[in-house]
Coordinates of C-alpha atoms in Angstrom, one line a residue:
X79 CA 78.0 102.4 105.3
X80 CA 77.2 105.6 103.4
X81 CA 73.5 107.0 102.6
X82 CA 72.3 107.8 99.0
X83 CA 72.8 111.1 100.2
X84 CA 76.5 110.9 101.4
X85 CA 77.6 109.4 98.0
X86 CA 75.6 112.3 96.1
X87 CA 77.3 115.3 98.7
X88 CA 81.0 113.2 98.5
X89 CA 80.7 113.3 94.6
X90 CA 79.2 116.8 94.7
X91 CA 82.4 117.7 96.8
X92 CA 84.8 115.9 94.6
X93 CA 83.6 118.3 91.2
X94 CA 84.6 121.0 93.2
X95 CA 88.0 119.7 93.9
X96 CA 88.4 120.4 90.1
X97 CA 86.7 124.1 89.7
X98 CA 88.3 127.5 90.2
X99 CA 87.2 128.8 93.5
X100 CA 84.6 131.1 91.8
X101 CA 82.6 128.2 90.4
X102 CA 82.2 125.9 93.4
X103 CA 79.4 127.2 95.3
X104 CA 77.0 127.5 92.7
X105 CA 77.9 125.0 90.4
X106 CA 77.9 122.6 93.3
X107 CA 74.7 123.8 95.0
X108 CA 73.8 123.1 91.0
X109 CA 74.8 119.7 90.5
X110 CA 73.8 118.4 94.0
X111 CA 70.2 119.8 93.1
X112 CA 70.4 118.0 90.0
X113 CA 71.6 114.9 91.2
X114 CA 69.1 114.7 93.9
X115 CA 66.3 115.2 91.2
X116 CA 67.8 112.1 89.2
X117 CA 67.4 110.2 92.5
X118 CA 64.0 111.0 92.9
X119 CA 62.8 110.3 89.2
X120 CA 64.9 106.7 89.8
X121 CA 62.8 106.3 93.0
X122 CA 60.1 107.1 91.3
X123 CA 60.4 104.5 88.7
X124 CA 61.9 101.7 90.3
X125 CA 58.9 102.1 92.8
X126 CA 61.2 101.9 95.9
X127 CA 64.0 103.6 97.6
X128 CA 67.2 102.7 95.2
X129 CA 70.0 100.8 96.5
X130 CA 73.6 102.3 97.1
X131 CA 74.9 100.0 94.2
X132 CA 72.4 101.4 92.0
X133 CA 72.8 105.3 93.3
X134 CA 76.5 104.2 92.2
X135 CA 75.7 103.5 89.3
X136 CA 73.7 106.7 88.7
X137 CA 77.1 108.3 89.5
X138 CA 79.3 106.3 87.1
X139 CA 77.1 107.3 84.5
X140 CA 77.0 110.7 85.1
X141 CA 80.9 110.7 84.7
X142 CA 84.2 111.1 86.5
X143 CA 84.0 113.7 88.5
X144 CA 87.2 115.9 86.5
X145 CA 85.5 115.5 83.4
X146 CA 81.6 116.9 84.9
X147 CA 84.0 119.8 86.1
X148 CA 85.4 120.3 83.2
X149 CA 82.2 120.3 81.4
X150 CA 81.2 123.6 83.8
X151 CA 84.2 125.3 82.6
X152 CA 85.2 127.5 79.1
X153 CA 86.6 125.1 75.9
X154 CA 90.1 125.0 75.6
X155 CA 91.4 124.6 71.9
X156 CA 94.9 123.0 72.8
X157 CA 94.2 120.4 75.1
X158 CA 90.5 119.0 74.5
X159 CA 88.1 119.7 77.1
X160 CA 87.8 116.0 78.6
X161 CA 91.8 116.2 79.5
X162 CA 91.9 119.1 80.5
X163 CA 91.0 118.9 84.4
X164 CA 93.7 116.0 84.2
X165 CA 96.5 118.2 82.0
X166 CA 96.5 120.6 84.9
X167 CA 96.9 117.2 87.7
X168 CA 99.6 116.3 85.6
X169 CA 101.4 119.4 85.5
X170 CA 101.1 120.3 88.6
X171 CA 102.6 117.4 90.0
X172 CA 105.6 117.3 87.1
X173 CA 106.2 121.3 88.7
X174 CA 105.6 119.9 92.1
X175 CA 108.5 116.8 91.2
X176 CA 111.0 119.4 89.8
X177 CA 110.6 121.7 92.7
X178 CA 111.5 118.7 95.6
X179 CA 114.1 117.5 93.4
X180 CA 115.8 120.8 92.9
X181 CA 115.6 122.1 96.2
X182 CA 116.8 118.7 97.8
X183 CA 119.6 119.4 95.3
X184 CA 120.4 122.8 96.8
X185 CA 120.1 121.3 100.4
X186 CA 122.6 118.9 99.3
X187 CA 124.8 121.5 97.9
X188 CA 124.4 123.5 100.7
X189 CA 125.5 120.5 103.3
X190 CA 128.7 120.1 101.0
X191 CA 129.7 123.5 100.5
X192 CA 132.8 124.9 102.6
X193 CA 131.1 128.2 102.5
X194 CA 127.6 127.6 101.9
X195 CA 125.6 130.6 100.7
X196 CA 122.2 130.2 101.5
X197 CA 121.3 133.4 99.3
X198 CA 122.9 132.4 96.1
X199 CA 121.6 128.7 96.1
X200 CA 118.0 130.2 96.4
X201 CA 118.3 132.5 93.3
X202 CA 120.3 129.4 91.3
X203 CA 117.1 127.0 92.8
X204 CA 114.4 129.7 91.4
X205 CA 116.4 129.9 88.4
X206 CA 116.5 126.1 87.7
X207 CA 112.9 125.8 88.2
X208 CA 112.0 128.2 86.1
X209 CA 114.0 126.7 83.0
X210 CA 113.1 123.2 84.2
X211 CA 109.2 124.5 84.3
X212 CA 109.5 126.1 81.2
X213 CA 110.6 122.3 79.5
X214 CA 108.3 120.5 81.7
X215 CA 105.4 122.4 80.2
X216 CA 106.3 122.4 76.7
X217 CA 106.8 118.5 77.4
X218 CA 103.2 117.8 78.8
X219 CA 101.4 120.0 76.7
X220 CA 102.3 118.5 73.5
X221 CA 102.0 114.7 74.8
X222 CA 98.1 115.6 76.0
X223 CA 98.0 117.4 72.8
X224 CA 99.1 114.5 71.1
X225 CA 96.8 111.9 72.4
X226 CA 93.4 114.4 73.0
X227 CA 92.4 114.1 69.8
X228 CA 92.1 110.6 70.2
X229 CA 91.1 109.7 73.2
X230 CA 87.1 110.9 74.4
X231 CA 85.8 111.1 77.8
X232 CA 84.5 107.6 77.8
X233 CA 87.4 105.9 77.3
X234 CA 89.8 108.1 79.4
X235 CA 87.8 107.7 82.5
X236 CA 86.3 103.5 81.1
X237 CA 87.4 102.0 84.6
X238 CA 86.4 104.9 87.1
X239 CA 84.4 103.3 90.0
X240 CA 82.5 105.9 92.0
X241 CA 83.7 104.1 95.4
X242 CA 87.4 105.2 94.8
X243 CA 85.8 108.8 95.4
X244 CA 88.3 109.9 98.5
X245 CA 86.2 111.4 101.6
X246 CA 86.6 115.1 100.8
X247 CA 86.0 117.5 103.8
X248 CA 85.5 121.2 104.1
X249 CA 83.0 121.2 101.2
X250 CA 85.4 120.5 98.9
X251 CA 87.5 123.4 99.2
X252 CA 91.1 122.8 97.6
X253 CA 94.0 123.3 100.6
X254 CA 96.1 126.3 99.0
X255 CA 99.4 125.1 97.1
X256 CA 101.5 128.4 97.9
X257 CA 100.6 127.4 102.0
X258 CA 101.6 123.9 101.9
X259 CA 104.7 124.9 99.7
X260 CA 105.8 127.6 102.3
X261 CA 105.2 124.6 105.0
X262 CA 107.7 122.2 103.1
X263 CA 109.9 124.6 102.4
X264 CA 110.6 126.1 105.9
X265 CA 110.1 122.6 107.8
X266 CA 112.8 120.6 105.3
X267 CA 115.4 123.6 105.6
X268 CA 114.4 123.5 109.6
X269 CA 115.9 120.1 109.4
X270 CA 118.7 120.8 107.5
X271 CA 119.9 123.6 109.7
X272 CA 120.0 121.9 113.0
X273 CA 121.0 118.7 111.4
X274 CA 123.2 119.0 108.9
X275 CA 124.3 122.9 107.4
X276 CA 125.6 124.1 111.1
X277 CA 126.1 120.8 112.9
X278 CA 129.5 120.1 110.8
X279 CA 132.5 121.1 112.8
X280 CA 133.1 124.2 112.8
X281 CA 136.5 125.3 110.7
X282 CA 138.2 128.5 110.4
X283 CA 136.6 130.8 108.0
X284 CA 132.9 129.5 108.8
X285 CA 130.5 130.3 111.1
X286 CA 128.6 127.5 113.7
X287 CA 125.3 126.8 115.8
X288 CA 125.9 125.0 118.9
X289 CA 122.8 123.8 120.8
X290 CA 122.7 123.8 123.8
X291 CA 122.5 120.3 126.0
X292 CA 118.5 120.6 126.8
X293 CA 118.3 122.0 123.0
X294 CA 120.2 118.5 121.9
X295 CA 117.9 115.9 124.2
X296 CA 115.0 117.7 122.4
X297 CA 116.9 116.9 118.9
X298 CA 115.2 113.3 118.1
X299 CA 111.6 114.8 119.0
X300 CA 112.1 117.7 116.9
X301 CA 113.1 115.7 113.7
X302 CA 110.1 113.7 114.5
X303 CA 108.1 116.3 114.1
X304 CA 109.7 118.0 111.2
X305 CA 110.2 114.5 109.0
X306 CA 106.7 114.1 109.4
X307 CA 105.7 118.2 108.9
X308 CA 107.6 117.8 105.7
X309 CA 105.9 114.5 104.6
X310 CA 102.5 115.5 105.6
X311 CA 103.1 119.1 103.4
X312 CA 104.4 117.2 100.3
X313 CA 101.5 115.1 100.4
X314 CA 99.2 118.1 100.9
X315 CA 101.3 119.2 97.6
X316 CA 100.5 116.5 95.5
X317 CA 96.7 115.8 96.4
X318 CA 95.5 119.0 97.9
X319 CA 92.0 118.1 99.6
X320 CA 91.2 117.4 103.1
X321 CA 89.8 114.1 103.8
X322 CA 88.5 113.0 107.7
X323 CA 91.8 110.6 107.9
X324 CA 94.5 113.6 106.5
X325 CA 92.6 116.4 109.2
X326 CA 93.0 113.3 111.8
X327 CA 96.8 113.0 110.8
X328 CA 97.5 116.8 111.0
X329 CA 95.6 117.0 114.4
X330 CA 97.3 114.8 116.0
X331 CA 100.7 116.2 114.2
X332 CA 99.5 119.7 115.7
X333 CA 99.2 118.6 119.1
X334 CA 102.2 117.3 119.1
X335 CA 104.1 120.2 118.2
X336 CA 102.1 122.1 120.6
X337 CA 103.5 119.6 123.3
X338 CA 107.3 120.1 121.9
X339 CA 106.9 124.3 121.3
X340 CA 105.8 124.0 125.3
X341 CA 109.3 122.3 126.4
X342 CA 110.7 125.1 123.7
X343 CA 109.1 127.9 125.1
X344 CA 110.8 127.1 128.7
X345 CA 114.2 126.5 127.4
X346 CA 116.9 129.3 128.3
X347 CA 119.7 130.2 125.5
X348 CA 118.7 127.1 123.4
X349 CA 121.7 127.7 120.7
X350 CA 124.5 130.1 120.1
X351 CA 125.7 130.6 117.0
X352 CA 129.9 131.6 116.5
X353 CA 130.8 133.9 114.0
X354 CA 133.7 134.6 111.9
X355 CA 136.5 136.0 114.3
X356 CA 134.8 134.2 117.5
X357 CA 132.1 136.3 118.5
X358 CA 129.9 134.6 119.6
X359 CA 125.6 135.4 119.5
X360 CA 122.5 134.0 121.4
X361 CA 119.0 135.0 121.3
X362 CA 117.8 137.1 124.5
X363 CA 115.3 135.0 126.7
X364 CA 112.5 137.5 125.8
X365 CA 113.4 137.3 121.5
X366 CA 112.8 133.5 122.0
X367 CA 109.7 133.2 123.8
X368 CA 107.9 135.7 121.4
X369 CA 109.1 133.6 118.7
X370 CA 107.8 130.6 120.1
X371 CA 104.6 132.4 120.9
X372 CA 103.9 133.3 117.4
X373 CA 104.9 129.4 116.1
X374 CA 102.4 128.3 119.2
X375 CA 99.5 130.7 117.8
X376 CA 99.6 129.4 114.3
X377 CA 99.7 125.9 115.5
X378 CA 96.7 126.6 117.8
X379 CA 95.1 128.4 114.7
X380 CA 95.6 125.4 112.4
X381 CA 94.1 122.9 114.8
X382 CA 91.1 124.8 115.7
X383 CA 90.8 125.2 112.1
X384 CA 91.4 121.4 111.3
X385 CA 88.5 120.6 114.6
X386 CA 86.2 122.5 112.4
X387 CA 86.4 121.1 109.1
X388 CA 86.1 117.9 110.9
X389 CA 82.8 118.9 112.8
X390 CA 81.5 120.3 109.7
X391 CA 82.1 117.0 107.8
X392 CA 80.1 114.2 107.6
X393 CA 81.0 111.2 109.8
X394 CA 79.2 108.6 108.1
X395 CA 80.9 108.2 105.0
X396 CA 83.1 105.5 104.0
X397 CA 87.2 106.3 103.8

């Protein structure tokens, strides 16, 4: 069960979900002041310590935690000021849907390709998003253009009920798009390369990896790990906050790539790849174990990081 003053810091946290990184200190070292001074003056006229239904309802009044951030933020002239926290949800995720879509496209081209050109699909990807984006903001802009006028804040957010606020963690700092894009990028072409690009048979005029038989039992666990990397990182994509339950999921997804980059980090001449012509190439015993060193580190890094935003975050809120 959550205290008055764990819905107050969880609404707090979710207004800074929607601010620029500049804003969120002060304006929510602001607003939880402020809030706290609304729950006093309630206390002080009810004559008693409110209830959590009515400390909710001083929160549903107050507003939907997009539109207070809003509020904090300059006026925009094309998209009213109520939409606007939501326009930039919205278009973030449409980008977000074009980019998966596009680049599962070039994997698939890639994995059909007799000579596939990793190079050349990446400039075509870039330049496909690009137009696409291009469309796709045109598009959005004009529909919440359409429909700001008339809609107000009330009746956009009618139905908001403060206990749908999700459990934000690490004060709520926003996890950064351009990381978790790097992570779904490099984990879902991870895949594709041991699984499908170089595992095809191997024809003349093309090169091919072979793994190596320890490399191949490790195989299953490996796309374990990776299916669920790439999952996690889209998710982080599309909703990008940390909650107790998401640093919980990533913990444990961390550990167990730390377990997996241990069984890596012993392995001798894991793959070879065969070139053109029949020369053959293999990474020295020393190459590999400094590469698995670095991917160890950062996977140490990010759990000790993900242990301390779940220290620092309250334990007795509601999920």
């Amino acid at each position: 069960m959550a205290t008055q003053t764990d819905w107050l810091q969880r609404y707090v946290d979710n207004v800074r979900t929607y601010l620029p990184a500049r804003l969120r200190e002060d304006v929510g070292n602001e607003l939880l002041s402020d809030l706290q001074d609304q729950r006093d003056d309630l206390e002080e006229s009810l004559a008693r310590a409110p209830s959590e239904q009515e400390i909710l309802d001083l929160l549903k009044q107050r507003g939907h935690p997009m539109s207070v951030a809003a509020a904090y933020q300059p006026c925009r002239a094309l998209v009213s000021e109520p939409l606007f926290p939501l326009y930039l949800q919205v278009l973030k995720w449409t980008f977000l849907i074009i980019a998966v879509v596009t680049a599962i496209d070039v994997v698939g081209s890639l994995y059909f390709a007799e000579n596939p050109n990793l190079l050349s699909a990446t400039i075509g990807w870039f330049s496909g998003l690009y137009e696409s984006g291009v469309h796709s903001f045109v598009a959005v802009t004009l529909v919440f253009y359409l429909i700001g006028e008339g809609l107000n804040n009330r009746q956009v957010f009618a139905n908001w009920n403060p206990r749908s606020m999700p459990d934000v963690a690490d004060s709520g700092r926003r996890i950064k798009r351009f990381d978790s894009s790097v992570e779904f990028v490099v984990t879902l072409l991870a895949m594709a390369w041991l699984n499908d690009l170089w595992l095809l048979p191997a024809s003349s005029g093309s090169n091919a990896l072979v793994l190596s038989s320890e490399m191949m039992a490790l195989l299953p666990w490996l796309n374990i790990a990776l299916g669920a990397s790439v999952l996690l990182s889209l998710y982080k994509l599309i909703s990008p906050l940390w909650t107790r339950v998401r640093l919980l999921v990533d913990g444990v997804l961390n550990t167990y790539w730390l377990i997996l980059l241990a069984f890596l980090l012993g392995l001798q001449a894991p793959f070879s790849i065969q070139w053109q012509g029949g020369d053959v190439w293999q990474p020295s015993q020393g190459n590999w174990q400094v590469a698995i060193g670095v991917v160890v580190a950062i996977t140490a890094w990010d759990l000790f990081q993900n242990i301390r935003r779940l220290v620092r975050s309250p334990s007795g809120v509601r999920v």
